[in-house]
mmCIF file of C-alpha atoms in Angstrom:
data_model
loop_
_atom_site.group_PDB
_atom_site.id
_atom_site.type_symbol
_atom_site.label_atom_id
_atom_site.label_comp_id
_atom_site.label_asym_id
_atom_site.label_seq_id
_atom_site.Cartn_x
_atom_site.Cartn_y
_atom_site.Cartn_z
ATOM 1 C CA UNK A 1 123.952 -22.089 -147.411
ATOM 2 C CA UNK A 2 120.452 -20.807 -146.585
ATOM 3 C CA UNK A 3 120.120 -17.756 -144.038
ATOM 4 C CA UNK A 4 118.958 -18.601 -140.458
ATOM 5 C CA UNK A 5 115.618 -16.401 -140.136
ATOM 6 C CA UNK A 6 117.282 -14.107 -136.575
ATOM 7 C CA UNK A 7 115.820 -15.106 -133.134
ATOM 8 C CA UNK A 8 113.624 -12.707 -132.427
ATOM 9 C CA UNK A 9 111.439 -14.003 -135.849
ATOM 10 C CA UNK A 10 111.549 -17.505 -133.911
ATOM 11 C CA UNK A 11 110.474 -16.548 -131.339
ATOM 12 C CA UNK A 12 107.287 -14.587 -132.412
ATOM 13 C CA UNK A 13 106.343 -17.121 -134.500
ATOM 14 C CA UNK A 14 106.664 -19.783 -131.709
ATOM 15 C CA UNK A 15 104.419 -16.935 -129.398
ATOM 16 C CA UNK A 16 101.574 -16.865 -131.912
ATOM 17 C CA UNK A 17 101.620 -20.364 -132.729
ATOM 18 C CA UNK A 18 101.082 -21.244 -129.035
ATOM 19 C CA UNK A 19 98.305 -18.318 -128.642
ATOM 20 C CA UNK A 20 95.986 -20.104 -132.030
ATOM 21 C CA UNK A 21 96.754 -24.012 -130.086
ATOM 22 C CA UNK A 22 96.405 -22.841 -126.719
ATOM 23 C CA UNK A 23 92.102 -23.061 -125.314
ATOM 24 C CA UNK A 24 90.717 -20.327 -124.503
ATOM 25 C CA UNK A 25 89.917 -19.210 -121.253
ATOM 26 C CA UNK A 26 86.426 -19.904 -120.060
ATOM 27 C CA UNK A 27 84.285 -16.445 -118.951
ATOM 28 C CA UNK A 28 84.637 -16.541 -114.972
ATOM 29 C CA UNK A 29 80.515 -16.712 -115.205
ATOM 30 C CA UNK A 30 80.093 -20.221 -117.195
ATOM 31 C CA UNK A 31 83.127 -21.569 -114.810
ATOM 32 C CA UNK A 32 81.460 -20.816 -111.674
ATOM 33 C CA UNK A 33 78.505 -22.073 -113.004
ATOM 34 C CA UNK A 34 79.485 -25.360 -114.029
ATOM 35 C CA UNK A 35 82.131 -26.118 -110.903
ATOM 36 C CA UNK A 36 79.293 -25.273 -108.392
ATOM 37 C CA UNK A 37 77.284 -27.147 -110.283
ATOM 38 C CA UNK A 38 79.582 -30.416 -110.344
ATOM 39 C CA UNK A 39 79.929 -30.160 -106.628
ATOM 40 C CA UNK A 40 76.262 -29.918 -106.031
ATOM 41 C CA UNK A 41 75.293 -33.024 -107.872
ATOM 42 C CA UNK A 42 76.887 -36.739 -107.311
ATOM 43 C CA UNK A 43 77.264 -39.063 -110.057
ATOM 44 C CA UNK A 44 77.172 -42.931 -109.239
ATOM 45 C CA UNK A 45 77.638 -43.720 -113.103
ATOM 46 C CA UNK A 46 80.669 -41.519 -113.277
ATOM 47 C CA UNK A 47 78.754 -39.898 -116.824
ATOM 48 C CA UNK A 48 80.866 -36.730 -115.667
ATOM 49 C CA UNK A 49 84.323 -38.091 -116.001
ATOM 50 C CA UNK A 50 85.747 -34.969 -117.884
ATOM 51 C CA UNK A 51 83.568 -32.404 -115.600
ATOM 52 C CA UNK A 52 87.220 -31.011 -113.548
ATOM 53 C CA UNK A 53 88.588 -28.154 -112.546
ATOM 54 C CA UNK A 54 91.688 -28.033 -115.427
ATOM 55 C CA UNK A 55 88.602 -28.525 -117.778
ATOM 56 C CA UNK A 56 85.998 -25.781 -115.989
ATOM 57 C CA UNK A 57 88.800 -23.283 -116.890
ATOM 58 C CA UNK A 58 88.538 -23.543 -120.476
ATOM 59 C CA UNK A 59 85.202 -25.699 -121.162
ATOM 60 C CA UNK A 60 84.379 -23.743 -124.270
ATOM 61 C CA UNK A 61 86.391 -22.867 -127.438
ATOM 62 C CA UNK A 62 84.197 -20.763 -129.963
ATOM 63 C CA UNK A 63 81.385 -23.560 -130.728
ATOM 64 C CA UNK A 64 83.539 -25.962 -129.503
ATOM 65 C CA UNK A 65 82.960 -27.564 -126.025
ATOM 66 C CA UNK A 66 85.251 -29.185 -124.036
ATOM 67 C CA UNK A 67 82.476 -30.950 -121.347
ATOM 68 C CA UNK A 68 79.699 -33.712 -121.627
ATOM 69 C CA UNK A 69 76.365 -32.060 -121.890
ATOM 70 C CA UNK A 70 77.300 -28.704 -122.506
ATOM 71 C CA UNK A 71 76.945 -27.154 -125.566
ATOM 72 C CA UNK A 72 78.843 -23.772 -126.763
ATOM 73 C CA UNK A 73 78.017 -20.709 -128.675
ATOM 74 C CA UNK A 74 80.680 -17.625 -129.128
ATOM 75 C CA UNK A 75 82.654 -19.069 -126.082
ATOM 76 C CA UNK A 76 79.657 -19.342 -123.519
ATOM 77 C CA UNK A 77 77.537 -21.804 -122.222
ATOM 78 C CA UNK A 78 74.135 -21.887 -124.477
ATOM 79 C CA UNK A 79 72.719 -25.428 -123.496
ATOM 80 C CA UNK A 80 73.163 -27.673 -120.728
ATOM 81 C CA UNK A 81 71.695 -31.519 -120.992
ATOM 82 C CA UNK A 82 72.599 -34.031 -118.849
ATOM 83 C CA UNK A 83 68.866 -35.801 -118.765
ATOM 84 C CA UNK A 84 69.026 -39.780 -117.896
ATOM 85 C CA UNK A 85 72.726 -40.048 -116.120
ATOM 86 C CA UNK A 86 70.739 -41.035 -112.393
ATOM 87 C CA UNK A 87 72.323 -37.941 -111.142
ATOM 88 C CA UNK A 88 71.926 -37.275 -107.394
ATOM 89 C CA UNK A 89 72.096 -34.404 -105.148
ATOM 90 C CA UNK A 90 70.956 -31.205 -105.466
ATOM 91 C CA UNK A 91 70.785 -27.653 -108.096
ATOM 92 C CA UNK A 92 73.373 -25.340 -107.333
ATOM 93 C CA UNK A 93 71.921 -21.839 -107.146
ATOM 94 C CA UNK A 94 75.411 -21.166 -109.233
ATOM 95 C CA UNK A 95 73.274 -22.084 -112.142
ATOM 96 C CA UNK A 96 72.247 -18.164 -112.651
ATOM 97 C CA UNK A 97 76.196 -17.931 -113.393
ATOM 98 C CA UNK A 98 75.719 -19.370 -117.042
ATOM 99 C CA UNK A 99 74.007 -16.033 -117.770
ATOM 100 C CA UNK A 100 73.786 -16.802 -121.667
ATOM 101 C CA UNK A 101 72.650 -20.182 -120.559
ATOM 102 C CA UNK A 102 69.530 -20.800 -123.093
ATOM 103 C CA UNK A 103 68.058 -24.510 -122.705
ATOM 104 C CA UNK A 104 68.676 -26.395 -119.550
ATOM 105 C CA UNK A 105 67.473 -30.101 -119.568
ATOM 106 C CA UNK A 106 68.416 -32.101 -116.251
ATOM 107 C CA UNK A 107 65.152 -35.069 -116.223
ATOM 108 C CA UNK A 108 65.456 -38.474 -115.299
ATOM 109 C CA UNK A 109 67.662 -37.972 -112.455
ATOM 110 C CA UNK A 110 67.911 -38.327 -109.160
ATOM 111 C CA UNK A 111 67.873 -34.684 -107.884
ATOM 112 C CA UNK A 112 66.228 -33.386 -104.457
ATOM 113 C CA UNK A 113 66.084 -30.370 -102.984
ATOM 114 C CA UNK A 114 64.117 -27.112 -104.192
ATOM 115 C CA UNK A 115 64.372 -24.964 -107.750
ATOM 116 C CA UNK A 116 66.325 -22.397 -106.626
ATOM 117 C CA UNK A 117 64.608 -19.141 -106.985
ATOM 118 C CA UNK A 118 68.195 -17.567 -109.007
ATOM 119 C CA UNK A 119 66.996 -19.686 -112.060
ATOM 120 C CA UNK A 120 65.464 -16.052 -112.574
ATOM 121 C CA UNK A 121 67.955 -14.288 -113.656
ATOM 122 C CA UNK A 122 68.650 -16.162 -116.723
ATOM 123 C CA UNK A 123 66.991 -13.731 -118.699
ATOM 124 C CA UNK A 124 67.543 -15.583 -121.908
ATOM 125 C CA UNK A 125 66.406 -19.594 -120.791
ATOM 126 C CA UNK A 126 64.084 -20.845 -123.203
ATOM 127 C CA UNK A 127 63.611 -24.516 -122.252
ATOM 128 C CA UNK A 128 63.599 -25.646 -118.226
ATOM 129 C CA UNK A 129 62.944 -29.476 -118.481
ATOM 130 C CA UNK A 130 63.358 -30.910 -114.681
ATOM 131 C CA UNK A 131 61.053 -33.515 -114.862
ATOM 132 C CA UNK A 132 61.519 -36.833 -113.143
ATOM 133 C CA UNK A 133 63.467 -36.039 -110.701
ATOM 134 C CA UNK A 134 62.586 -36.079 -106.813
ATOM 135 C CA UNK A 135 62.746 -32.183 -106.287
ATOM 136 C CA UNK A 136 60.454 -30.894 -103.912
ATOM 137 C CA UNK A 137 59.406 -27.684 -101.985
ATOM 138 C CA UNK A 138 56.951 -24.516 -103.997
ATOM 139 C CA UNK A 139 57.349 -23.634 -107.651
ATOM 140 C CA UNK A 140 59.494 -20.527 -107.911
ATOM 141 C CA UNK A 141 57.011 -17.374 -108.843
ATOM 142 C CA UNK A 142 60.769 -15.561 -110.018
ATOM 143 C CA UNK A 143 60.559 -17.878 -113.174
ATOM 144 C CA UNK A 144 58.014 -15.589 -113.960
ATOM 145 C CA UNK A 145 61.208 -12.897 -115.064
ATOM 146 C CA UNK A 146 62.239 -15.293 -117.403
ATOM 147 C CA UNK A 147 60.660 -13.749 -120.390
ATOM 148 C CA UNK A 148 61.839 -16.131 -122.851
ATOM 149 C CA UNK A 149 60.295 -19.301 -121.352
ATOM 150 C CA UNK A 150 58.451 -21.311 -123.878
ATOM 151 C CA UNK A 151 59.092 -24.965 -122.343
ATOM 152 C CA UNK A 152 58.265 -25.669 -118.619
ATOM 153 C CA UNK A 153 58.380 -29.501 -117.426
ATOM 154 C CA UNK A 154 58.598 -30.345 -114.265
ATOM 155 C CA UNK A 155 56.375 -33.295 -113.787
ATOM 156 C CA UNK A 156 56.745 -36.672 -111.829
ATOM 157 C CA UNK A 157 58.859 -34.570 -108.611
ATOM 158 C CA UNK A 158 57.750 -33.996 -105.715
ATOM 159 C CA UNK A 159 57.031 -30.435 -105.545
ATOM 160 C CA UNK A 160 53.877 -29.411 -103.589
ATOM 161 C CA UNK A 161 51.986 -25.360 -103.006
ATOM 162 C CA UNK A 162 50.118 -23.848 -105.395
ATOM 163 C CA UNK A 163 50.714 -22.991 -109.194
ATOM 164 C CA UNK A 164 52.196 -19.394 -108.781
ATOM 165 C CA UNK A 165 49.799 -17.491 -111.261
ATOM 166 C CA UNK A 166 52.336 -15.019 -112.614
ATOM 167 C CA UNK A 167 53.879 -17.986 -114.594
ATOM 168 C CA UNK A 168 50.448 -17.842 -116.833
ATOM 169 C CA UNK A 169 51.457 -14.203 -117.753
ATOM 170 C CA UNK A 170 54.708 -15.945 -119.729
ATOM 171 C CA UNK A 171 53.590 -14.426 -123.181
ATOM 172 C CA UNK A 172 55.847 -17.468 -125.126
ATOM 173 C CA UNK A 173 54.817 -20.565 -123.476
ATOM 174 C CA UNK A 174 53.625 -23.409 -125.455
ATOM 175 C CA UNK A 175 54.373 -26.241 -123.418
ATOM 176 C CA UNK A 176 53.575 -26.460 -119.688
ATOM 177 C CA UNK A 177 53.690 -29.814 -117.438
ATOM 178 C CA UNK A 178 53.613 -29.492 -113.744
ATOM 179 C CA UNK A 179 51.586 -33.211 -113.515
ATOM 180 C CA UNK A 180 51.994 -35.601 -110.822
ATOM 181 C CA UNK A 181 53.602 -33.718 -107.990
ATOM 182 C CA UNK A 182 51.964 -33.143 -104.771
ATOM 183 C CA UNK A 183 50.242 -29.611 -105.946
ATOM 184 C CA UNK A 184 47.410 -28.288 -104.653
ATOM 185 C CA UNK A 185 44.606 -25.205 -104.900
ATOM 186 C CA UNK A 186 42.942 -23.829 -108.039
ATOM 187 C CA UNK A 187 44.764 -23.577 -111.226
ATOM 188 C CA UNK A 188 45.239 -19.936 -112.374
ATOM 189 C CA UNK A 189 42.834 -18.546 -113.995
ATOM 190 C CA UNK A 190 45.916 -17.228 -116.540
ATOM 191 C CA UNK A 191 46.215 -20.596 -117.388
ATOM 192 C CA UNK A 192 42.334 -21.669 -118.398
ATOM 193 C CA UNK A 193 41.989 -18.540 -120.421
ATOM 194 C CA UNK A 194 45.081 -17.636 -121.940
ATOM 195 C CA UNK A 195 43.645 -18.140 -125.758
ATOM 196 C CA UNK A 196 40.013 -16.470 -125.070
ATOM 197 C CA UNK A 197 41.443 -12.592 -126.105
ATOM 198 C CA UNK A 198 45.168 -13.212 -126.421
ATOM 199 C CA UNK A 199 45.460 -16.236 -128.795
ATOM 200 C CA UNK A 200 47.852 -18.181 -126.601
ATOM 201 C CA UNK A 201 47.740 -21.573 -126.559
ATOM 202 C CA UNK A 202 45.421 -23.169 -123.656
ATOM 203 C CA UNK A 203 47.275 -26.020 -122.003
ATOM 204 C CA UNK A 204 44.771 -29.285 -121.191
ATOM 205 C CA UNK A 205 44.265 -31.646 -118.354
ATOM 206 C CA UNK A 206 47.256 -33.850 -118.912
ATOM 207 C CA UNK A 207 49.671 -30.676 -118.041
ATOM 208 C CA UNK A 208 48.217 -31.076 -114.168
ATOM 209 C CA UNK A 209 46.587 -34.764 -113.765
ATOM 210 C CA UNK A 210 48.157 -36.671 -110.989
ATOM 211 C CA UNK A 211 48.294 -33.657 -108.353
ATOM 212 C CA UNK A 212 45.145 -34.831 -105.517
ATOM 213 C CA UNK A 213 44.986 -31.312 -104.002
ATOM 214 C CA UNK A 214 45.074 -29.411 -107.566
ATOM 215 C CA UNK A 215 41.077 -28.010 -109.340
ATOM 216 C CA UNK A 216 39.854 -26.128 -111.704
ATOM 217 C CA UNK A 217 39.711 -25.834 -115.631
ATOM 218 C CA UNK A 218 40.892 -27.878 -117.188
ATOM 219 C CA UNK A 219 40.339 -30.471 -114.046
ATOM 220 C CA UNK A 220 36.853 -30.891 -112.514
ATOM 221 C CA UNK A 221 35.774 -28.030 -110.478
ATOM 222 C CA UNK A 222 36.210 -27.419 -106.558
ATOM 223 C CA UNK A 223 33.816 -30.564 -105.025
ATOM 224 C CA UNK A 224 31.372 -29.221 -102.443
ATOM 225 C CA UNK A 225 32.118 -30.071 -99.300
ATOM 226 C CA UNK A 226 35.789 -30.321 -100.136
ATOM 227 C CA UNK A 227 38.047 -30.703 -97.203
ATOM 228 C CA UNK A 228 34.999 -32.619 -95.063
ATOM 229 C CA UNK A 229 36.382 -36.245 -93.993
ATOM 230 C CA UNK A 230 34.579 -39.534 -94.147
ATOM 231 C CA UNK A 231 33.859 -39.353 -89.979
ATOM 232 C CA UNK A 232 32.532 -35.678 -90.541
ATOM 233 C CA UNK A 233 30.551 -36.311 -92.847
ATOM 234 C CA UNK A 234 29.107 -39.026 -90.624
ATOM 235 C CA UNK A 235 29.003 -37.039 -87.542
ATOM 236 C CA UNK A 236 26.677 -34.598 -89.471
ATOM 237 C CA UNK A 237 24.290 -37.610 -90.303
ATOM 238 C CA UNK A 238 23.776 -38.684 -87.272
ATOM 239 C CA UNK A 239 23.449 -34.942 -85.827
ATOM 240 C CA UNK A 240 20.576 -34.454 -88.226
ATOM 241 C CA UNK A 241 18.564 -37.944 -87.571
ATOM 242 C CA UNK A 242 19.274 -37.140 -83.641
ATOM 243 C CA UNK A 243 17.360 -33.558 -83.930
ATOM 244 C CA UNK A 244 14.675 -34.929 -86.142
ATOM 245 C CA UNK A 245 13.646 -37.315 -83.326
ATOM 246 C CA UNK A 246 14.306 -35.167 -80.864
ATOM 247 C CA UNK A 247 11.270 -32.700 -82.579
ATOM 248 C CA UNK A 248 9.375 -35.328 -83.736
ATOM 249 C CA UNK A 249 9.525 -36.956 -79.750
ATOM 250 C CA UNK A 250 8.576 -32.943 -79.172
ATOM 251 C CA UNK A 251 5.478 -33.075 -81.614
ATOM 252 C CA UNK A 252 4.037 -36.348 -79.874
ATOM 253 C CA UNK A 253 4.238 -34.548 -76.249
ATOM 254 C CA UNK A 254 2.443 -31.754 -77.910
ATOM 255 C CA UNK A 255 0.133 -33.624 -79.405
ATOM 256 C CA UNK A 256 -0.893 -35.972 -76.349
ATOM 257 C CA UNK A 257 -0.913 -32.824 -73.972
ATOM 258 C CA UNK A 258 -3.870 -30.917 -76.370
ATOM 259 C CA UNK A 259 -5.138 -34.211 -76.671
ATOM 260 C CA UNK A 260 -5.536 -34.660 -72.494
ATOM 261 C CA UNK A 261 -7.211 -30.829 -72.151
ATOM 262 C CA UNK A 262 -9.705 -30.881 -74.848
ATOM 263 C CA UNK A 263 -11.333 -34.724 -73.492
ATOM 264 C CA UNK A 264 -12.583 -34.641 -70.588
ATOM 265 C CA UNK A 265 -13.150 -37.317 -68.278
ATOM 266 C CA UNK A 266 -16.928 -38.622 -67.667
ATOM 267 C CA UNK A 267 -18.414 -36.904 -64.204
ATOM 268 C CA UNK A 268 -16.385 -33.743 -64.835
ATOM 269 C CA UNK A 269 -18.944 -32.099 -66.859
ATOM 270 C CA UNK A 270 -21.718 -32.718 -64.052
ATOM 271 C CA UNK A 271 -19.641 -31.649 -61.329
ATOM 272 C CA UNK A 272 -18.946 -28.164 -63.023
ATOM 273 C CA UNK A 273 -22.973 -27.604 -63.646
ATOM 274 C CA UNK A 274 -23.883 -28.444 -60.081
ATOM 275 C CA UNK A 275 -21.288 -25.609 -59.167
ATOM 276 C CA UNK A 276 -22.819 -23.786 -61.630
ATOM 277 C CA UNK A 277 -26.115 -23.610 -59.924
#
């Protein structure tokens, strides 16, 4: 008869066999993240079926992840794509939770509302891809901190300000596209000249076509007279041709008045010699 192994040997092995099956535990960062995230944003097409709170806990195993769109490195969120699901709502600001987070790609949505500014603190984001959306408000300058950067889209929204400059002092980026959105003012000057004594690569006029209020290199220069409406314009026509009569109705007085002194009329020159004598 073989020997029972004793309890206590059971029982261990049962322990560490549950520990090795068991998920682990998603970092308290990545879960924050991706529940704020879930709340933020609705989903008509239901693409987010397995986005819940029993899978937020432990959404990443090792390499392994647990959610659709994310992708996993070490046990932390290093990608998040969800492009073309006609997601609506908004971006959580909870987004700067997925700290390691290095690509996010959330175009062809549905998405309003501004970038938030905490996208900044994702120190190691590589990729930021919202185009096609319907986001709106300025272009964050804080993207600026993301060092890393080499991919900004965000064309087709509905974002509107200026181009914040310090986004041209991003030593990595290759691939800019802020067209079509309701931008406006000169384009850097960071952004024309980046390859003139640093060898960066100069982005052309496709990267900001389709913005009315946007000039400068690589678009046609600042028009002169900018800003002057149709009726303005008109109203300073017409104030011109009104003072050139106006002097030219002058000129004729002045002319017909020397005129009347210098001829004389016939009898006046005899009257003033019989005074004369």
């Amino acid at each position: 008869m073989a020997m029972q192994p004793p309890l206590w040997a059971v029982v261990t092995v049962l322990h560490l066999l549950a520990l090795v099956t068991r998920p682990a535990l998603s970092d308290p960062n990545d879960e924050a993240c991706l529940s704020n995230l879930r709340r933020s944003m609705t989903d008509p097409g239901n693409r987010l079926c397995n986005w819940t709170a029993a899978t937020f806990v432990a959404s990443c195993n090792g390499f392994t992840s647990y959610l659709h769109g994310v992708t996993c490195n070490n046990g932390r969120v290093y990608k998040l794509a969800l492009p073309g699901l006609t997601l609506g709502g908004s971006l959580s600001p909870y987004l700067a939770n997925c700290t390691n987070l290095q690509s996010l790609d959330l175009s062809s949505n549905a998405l309003t509302g501004p970038i938030p500014p905490q996208l900044s603190t994702l120190l190691n984001l590589a990729v930021l891809n919202l185009s096609a959306n319907r986001l709106s408000g300025t272009i964050p300058p804080q993207l600026a901190l993301c060092a890393y950067l080499n991919f900004i889209d965000l064309h087709a929204n509905l974002l509107s300000g200026t181009i914040p400059a310090q986004l041209g002092l991003l030593a990595r980026l290759s691939a800019f596209d802020v067209s079509y959105n309701r931008l406006e003012g000169p384009i850097p000057a960071l952004f024309a000249n980046r390859s003139d004594e640093l060898a960066l690569p100069r982005f052309n006029a496709s990267s900001f076509v389709g913005n009315r209020g946007l000039y400068g290199y690589p678009l046609p220069q600042e028009r002169g007279g900018r800003g002057l409406s149709v009726p303005a314009i008109v109203g300073i026509g017409l104030g011109s041709g009104l003072l050139s009569l106006v002097l030219s109705f002058t000129a004729v007085c002045v002319w017909l008045r020397a005129t009347e002194l210098t001829t004389k009329a016939p009898g006046e020159e005899g009257k003033v010699s019989h005074l004369d004598n």
